[in-house]
Amino acid sequence: VLAYLPAVVAYARTRRKVGAPPELTLPVVGLAPLAAALGLPRGRFRSAAIWTAQMWAYKVSFEVPHDRPARQRERQHIDYPIRADSVIGGGMPPGQRLQRRLRSPPRLSRLDRAASLVYFAWELEPHLAMLWLLRRHPARWPAAAGRLAATFDLTLLGYFAVPSAPPWWASEREDRMGHEVRRVVAEVGRELRGKPRPGIDHYTGSNPWAAMPSDHFGSALMTAMVLADVDRRLGAAAGAYAAALGLALVYTGEHYVTDLIAGLLLAIGVRFVAPAAERPARRVAAFAVEVDAEARVIVLRRTAPVCPPRGRGSDERAPFRARTAQPLRERPTSKWGTAVRLTAWLSAFGAMIAVSGCGRQSTLDPHSPQSHDIRTLWWWMLVAAGVVFLGAVAMLVIGWIRRREPGLPLLGGGERTETRLVVLFGMVIPVVVLVALFFVSNVYVIGKTEPPSPGSTSLSVEVTGHQWWWEVHYPGTAAVTANEIHIPARTRVNVIGNTDDVIHSFWVPQLNRKIDLIPGRNNRVLLDASQPGVYRGQCAEFCGLQHAHMAFEVIADPPDRFQAWLQNMAADAPQPATAAERAGQAAFMQDQCSSCHTIRGTGAQGQIGPDLTHLASRGTIAALTLPNTPQYLSQWIRDPQHFKPGNKMPGLNLSGQDVNSLVAYLRSLR
Amino acid sequence: MATAAPSLAAERLDRLSRIWRERSGLVGWLTTTDHKRIGILYFFTALAFFAAGGVEALLIRTQLAAPDQHVLSPNAFNQAFTLHGITMIFLFVIPVSTGAFGNYLLPLMIGSRDMAFPRLNALSYWIYLASGIFIYIGLVTGNAPNAGWFNYVPLASKTYSPGTGIDFYALGLIFNAISTTASAINFIVTIFNLRAPGMSLNRMPLFCFAFLAVSFALVFALPPLTCALMLLELQRLLGFHFYDVASGGDPILWQNLFWIFGHPEVYIIILPAFGIATAIIPTFTRRRMVAFPLVALAELLVAFIGFGVWVHHMFAVGLSTATTVYFAAASLIIVIPSGIQLFAWITTIVTGTPRFKTPLLWIVGFIVLFMLGGLSGVMFAAIPFDQQVTDSYFVVAHFHYVIFGAAVFPVLGGMYYWFPKVTGRMYYERWGQASFWLSFAGMNLTFFPMHIVGLLGMPRRDYTYSGGLGWTAPNLIETIGAYLLAAGLLMVVVNLAVSLFRGEAAGNDPFGGDTLEWATTSPPPAYNFPVIPRVSSPYAMWDREDREEDARNLERGSRVLERGHETPASTAVDADWDEVLTMPSESAWPPLLALALSGIFAFLLLKLWIVTGVFLLACLGVLAAWHGKEPQEAS
């Protein structure tokens, strides 16, 4: 773990030799902990590696401003900490006061050595605490490490934003404090090492630009806090160490008291804010774990993801869950190294996106001849666009290569040649490609996907858009339903769409292109499902508050099953059979339900809400907002505005008993 | 004799600055008619609205970071995306490109001392500011428009949007259109009549051609919008029935009128960006633009053909196949002038000796992004595919590549490019490049996954979505990208803000620019040029002899116009010396007129007809006073 110091030095040296700019260094080292997190298998070793990478990144970033010392010195603030501290110390900075009182120059006193040792111990203390936590309380480790790392990184940000000088610097260079404050730590360090070693002195000494806020103090405090969460006594010990360190920092001339206060505030702030930041972080982590699990599957099984079998409520992630739920007995082979893991991780991520092409509302997973043609058109357009794009980018790359070789001969030059080039790429080639695109898409594919001519199909369905649900009629029958459109598979169906209020748009991506539903117009679209299945659709034209909750399902049944469904749907509602159902029917009629909803075969003839005659046969309520289960149904009846604020159904303050009997009745409407 | 000449020149400069001096302080900013100060006002106002629109975008992306979140209520989300669209299009991109860049640079590039109508110019700014505030008062009072920037009826009618949000939208945009129309007319007249004598049309920089095209497009595109908005307000305020099917109206009328404006609007947004690109590329490739006449023609053609393609926004409406196919063909044709420009830029970069400094980086980024946005745009001319992905996130991806990538990237590049000219100081090159890469990465991370999520069937303008449809991962990436992009943009602002105070002195021409603005000092004096420059090519700064001639002219007192507040007018095509115009100086009437106009719109919204009438009279009064005293010859 402690191998990071040599790595810091090595990186700093090569970086300067190569001349890598800080703008490059900071992102690279910033990604190091992330790379450790992604590239290594989960476990303590990875945790330790993440921490090491984090500290390495911290130290390297700390070194970056040394690249341009002159500039750094220019930005450095020397005055204001002295002034602030003089106020605290009553006319003289407390550090200066302490040294005047306690030091006995020119010899180093015992106090000097003790304070310096406390100071040096900080190089180990937070890391030892982290190691201890990792060994004893691995579950607590992530939160603790996150907070401590945040403390380190935020102090660093403070240094970058407002570099300020420590007291010893102000005293040595600027004569602000009468050359009185000695850099005790450096003197003790030299004494311990015997002879001066500039490299080590540089890395163990403190930075002349990094004083406010005190990272020593802030991180020691944070260490104490995270330890106290686990073990009171250990926390108290670490707290005592932090206090001693604070005193030592002031005495040795490393920090002003104001720096300590800033460090304290920072540590408290991190502790206060951390819980709020943890939830989103956990969400990202959960996603990473999912991808990681998939990467294991890809490496061990070498299986490509496939589209899941489809049915109601199928989930595009189902294949992952199904596969990862089985314990993977195979141990990762030796090939399961960092590089393989990273590759697998990337391909898993790509695969997840590819598999999500199988989504139930995806244009890339067609289930009708029409949607299939449009998807084929898309892939061809993508290929053509890709060729054009890569060609143009290649030209720009040539420009990039030429930037330092202006003499590079090119095309023989000449205004004429260049204009010809523009005409060729900007006019001739586009004209050819665009004419082809025009005929393929707007003559050929458009004809194959256009609405059927009236009377050319055996079945028509009338769909009416409402804010925010779909009403479905089957002309020639009494069948009326909502948000669920049953059609026979392998049959051309003419959908006639209109709207009762604002403009909506009827879109089932897996079956055909969309069509707007416009007041005063009857627009048509062809549905022709290739096989039985459930295809999700959604309103695609913004229609107000709950536009997002206006989905529906097209359910393609085998033709005979469709006929049975239609027959049932055209029939009146079944009579209530049990006492609870009868009570529910009575409640439905007495309360205001019947003024908005129709239940055919009863007195309920309301026209505002969906027809409920066969509600229990539907899979969802409120346009796919909730599953149609007794629990959700009763919650919906109690407070319809909770799930879909703004919809037209009011909460009626029904008694619990009324709600239960209503649910019983509605569940009987098969 | 040797000392007499320079002192004569110095005396002339002194006299010029006395003649052109404006008041300092707040009053000076309020009454200014200096195109440069107005440009700066435009710039900071547009930047403030950019920040507002950016915050709205971040709110939207935060809400959509994961399925079923409740960061914003449904209504707040709808308000956020509506205001985001209105703000970015009407209150940021157009004002920053035409208002700020056009105003500041156009007179400098054509060697003029001001815009043709300086007071009208000030009026445009004040109306723009007032209309922006007007729309945002809706947000502050909880009545922000929430029916999308496209505002389709009947959703936007009184029945389905009973609040005043839509009125803020409609009246605010009518108000805003006055400003934009006025400045467009101002640009047209300035370009045709105020070019330095000698700058015939074929010697005019391509930047100016782009602005000419934009101005014409604005003049013809805004009336249909204003008309549509007026019909809407007649329906909402007074109960007319233009869009009401039940009474014989038609909601498709709104869509037609809106998109007759809306599609040219796209080109209005990107043409100034094209102009900025054609200004930056020659400077950093050290060569003239390839195919200059073709590019100039293409800029004008794009603006013209742009008026004939609007129905491709309405392919899903259910119009006849003949109609849609015609407009699909037109939409394919417009690809060609865009392609010409694109390959002219690329060829210029390839055949030149490019220096990839910050401004050129933004332009190369622009070329890449515009190509992606353009290629996905071509796909919309395939009607079946359009009807599959329109109103999905695929469209959102496409037009953000066009509007953010192709319009805003050059604006940001232009901010770096002309920063030394406007402030006299250099920006920080390294941080400038870093800000480009961060923004470029953030931009692609935000908007590229939207293509995918759109193909996966996610409709746009949804305040939330369910998990399990494959949309979760791309949406999370988009949100992360949006924050990165915000960081990149913040870096641009911080870089320029710090440079403003600490940057090195830039000198007159730090990049070796090709157009006339680099001939004068940084920042330019109130009179722009001590001598009306001589021009014999579109790359005036590279014609060394002309610039030496200018210096000699100053000593001779030729083409100096030191007798009054004057600038020369020239003939429209050949730019022969026509006459010397006396320009109006600072005036308080423009802000007052804008204030009175605000009163009219505010009280129209409140339906207080009599008070509206009072403000109307006040407007007429101000107008009469404005014209009561014509500009006087300086004594």
Short mmCIF file of C-alpha atoms in Angstrom, two decimals, chain B residues 41-56 83-84 86-93 95-96 125 127-137 176:
data_model
loop_
_atom_site.label_atom_id
_atom_site.label_comp_id
_atom_site.label_asym_id
_atom_site.label_seq_id
_atom_site.Cartn_x
_atom_site.Cartn_y
_atom_site.Cartn_z
CA LEU B 41 -25.00 44.76 -23.58
CA TYR B 42 -26.45 42.09 -25.87
CA PHE B 43 -23.62 39.75 -24.97
CA PHE B 44 -24.01 39.93 -21.22
CA THR B 45 -27.80 39.77 -21.36
CA ALA B 46 -27.68 36.75 -23.65
CA LEU B 47 -25.12 35.14 -21.37
CA ALA B 48 -27.45 35.59 -18.40
CA PHE B 49 -30.28 33.94 -20.31
CA PHE B 50 -27.87 31.18 -21.40
CA ALA B 51 -27.21 30.50 -17.73
CA ALA B 52 -30.95 30.42 -17.01
CA GLY B 53 -31.58 28.04 -19.91
CA GLY B 54 -28.64 25.91 -18.78
CA VAL B 55 -30.02 25.60 -15.27
CA GLU B 56 -33.35 24.52 -16.76
CA LEU B 83 -38.66 27.71 -21.05
CA HIS B 84 -35.43 25.93 -21.96
CA ILE B 86 -37.75 29.52 -25.65
CA THR B 87 -34.75 30.82 -23.74
CA MET B 88 -32.09 29.10 -25.79
CA ILE B 89 -33.62 29.99 -29.16
CA PHE B 90 -35.12 33.44 -28.69
CA LEU B 91 -33.19 34.80 -25.75
CA PHE B 92 -29.77 33.26 -26.21
CA VAL B 93 -28.71 32.00 -29.63
CA PRO B 95 -29.38 37.61 -29.58
CA VAL B 96 -25.84 36.39 -28.98
CA TYR B 125 -31.60 45.80 -27.51
CA ILE B 127 -36.94 45.54 -26.46
CA TYR B 128 -35.01 42.28 -26.37
CA LEU B 129 -34.16 42.81 -22.72
CA ALA B 130 -37.73 43.79 -21.88
CA SER B 131 -39.24 40.80 -23.72
CA GLY B 132 -36.85 38.42 -21.96
CA ILE B 133 -37.78 39.85 -18.59
CA PHE B 134 -41.44 39.71 -19.60
CA ILE B 135 -41.25 35.97 -20.31
CA TYR B 136 -39.32 35.31 -17.09
CA ILE B 137 -41.85 37.24 -15.02
CA ASN B 176 -39.36 39.85 -29.00
#
